[in-house]
GROMACS .gro file of C-alpha atoms in nm:
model
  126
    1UNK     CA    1   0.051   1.101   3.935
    2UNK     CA    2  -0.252   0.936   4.083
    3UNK     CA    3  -0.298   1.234   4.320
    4UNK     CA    4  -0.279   1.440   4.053
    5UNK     CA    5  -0.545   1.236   3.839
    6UNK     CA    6  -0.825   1.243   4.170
    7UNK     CA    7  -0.774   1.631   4.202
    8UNK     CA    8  -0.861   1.680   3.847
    9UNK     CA    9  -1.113   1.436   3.867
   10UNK     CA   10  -1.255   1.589   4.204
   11UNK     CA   11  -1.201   1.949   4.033
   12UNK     CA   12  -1.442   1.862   3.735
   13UNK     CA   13  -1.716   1.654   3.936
   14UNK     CA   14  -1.709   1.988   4.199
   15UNK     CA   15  -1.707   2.190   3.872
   16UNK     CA   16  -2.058   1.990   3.701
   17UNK     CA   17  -2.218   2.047   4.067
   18UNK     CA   18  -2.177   2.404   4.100
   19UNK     CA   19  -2.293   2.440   3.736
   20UNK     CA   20  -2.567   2.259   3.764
   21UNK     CA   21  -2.697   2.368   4.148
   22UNK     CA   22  -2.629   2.736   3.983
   23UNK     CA   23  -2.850   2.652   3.666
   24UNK     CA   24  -3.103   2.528   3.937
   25UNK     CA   25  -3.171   2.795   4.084
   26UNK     CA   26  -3.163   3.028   3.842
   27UNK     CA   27  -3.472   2.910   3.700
   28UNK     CA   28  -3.535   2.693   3.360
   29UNK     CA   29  -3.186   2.692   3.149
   30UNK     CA   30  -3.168   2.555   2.805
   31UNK     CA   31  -2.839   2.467   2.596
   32UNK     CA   32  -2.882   2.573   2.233
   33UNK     CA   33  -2.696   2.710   1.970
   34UNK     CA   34  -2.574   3.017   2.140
   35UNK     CA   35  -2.524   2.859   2.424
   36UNK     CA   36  -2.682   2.875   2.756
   37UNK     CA   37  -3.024   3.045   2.710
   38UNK     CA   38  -3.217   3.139   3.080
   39UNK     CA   39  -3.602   3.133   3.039
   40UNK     CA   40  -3.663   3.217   3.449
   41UNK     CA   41  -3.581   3.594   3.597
   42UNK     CA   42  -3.207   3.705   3.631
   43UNK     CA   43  -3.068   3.974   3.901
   44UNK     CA   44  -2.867   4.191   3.773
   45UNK     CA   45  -2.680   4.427   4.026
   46UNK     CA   46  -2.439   4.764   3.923
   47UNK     CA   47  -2.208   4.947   4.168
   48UNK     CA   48  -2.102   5.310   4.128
   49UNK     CA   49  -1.810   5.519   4.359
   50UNK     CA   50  -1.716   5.872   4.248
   51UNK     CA   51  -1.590   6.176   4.448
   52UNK     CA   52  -1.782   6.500   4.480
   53UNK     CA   53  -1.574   6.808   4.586
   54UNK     CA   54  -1.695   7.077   4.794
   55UNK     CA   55  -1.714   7.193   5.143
   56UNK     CA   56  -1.780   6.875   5.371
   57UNK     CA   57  -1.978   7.036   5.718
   58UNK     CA   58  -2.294   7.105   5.850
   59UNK     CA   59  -2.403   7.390   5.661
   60UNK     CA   60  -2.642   7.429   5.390
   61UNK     CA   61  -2.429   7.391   5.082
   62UNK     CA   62  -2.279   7.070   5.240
   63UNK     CA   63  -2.589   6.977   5.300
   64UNK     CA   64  -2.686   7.057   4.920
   65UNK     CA   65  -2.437   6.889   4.830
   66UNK     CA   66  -2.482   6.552   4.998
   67UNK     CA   67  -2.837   6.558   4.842
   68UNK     CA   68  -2.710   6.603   4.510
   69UNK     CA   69  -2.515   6.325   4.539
   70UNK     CA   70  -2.733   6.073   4.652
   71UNK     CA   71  -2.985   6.224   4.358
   72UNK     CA   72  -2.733   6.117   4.089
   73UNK     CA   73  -2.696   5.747   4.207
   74UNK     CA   74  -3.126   5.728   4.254
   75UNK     CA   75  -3.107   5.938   3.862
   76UNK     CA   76  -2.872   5.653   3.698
   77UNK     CA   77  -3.083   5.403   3.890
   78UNK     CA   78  -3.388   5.568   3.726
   79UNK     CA   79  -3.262   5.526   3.402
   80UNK     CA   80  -3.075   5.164   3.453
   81UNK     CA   81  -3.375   4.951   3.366
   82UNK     CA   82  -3.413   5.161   3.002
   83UNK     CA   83  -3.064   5.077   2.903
   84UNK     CA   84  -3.158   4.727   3.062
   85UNK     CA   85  -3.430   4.675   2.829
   86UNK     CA   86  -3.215   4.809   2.560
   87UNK     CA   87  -2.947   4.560   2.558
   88UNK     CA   88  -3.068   4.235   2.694
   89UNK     CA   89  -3.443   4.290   2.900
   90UNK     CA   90  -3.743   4.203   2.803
   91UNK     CA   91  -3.927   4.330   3.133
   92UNK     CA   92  -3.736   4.474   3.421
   93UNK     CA   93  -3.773   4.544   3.792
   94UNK     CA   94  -3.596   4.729   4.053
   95UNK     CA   95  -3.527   4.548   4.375
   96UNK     CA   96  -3.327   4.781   4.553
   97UNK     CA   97  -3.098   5.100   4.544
   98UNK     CA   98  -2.851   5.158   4.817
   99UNK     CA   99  -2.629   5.514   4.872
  100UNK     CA  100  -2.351   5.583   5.108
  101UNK     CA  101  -2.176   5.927   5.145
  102UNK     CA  102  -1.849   5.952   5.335
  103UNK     CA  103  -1.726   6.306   5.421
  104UNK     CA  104  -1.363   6.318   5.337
  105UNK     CA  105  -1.173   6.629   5.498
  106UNK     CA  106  -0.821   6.684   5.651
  107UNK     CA  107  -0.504   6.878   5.538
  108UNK     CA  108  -0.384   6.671   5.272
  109UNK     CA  109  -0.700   6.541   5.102
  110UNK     CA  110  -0.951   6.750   4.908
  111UNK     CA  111  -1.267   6.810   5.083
  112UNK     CA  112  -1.582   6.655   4.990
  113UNK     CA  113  -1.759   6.347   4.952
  114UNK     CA  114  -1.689   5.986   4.850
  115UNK     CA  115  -2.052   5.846   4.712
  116UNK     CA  116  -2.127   5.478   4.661
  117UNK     CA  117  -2.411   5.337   4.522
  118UNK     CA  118  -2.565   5.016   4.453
  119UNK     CA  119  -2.891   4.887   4.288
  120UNK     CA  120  -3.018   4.511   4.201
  121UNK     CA  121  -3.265   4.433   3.959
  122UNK     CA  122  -3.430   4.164   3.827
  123UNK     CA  123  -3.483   4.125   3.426
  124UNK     CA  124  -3.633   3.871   3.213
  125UNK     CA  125  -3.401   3.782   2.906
  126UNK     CA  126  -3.511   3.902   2.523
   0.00000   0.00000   0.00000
């Protein structure tokens, strides 16, 4: 029982730090009615995978291809910070957009390319 007592006492006090060190360096935080309100910047980061089909080689439509793919992840970053602003962002900034295009090929897969994308930003709350 009293082992059981200092773990849930350790579990809370580790619990209050990590809340608070996280408040910290997020910038000014304020309690209020609706609950935690953030006054300083927030990052906000979105992740996208899909699958594009189509031959997978070193010829020009692959090669079409692969560009078109990468041009859809830079598009929805683009358009991220609009829907940002829509929902919860007063002001917003892109950091950084990231792409990665794996060929996939071989008898029992369908040939293309996996795409993944990432991109960060940093918004200031409405």
């Amino acid at each position: 029982m009293k082992v059981r007592s200092l773990l849930v006492s350790a579990g809370t006090a580790l619990s209050i730090m990590t809340a608070s060190a996280t408040a910290q360096s997020l910038g000014r935080a304020e309690l209020g009615s609706g609950g935690l309100r953030q006054d300083g910047p927030v990052r906000v980061q979105t992740s996208i995978n899909f699958f594009v089909a189509g031959p997978s080689g070193d010829s020009e439509e692959a090669q079409k291809l692969r560009e078109r793919a990468r041009r859809a992840v830079y598009e929805m970053a683009a358009r991220e910070c609009d829907i940002l602003r829509e929902v919860l962002a007063r002001d917003c900034r892109m950091e950084s957009v990231n792409t990665n295009v794996n060929r996939q090929f071989g008898p029992q897969q369908t040939e293309g390319f996996n795409i993944s994308g990432s991109m960060a930003f940093q918004i200031t709350l409405k």
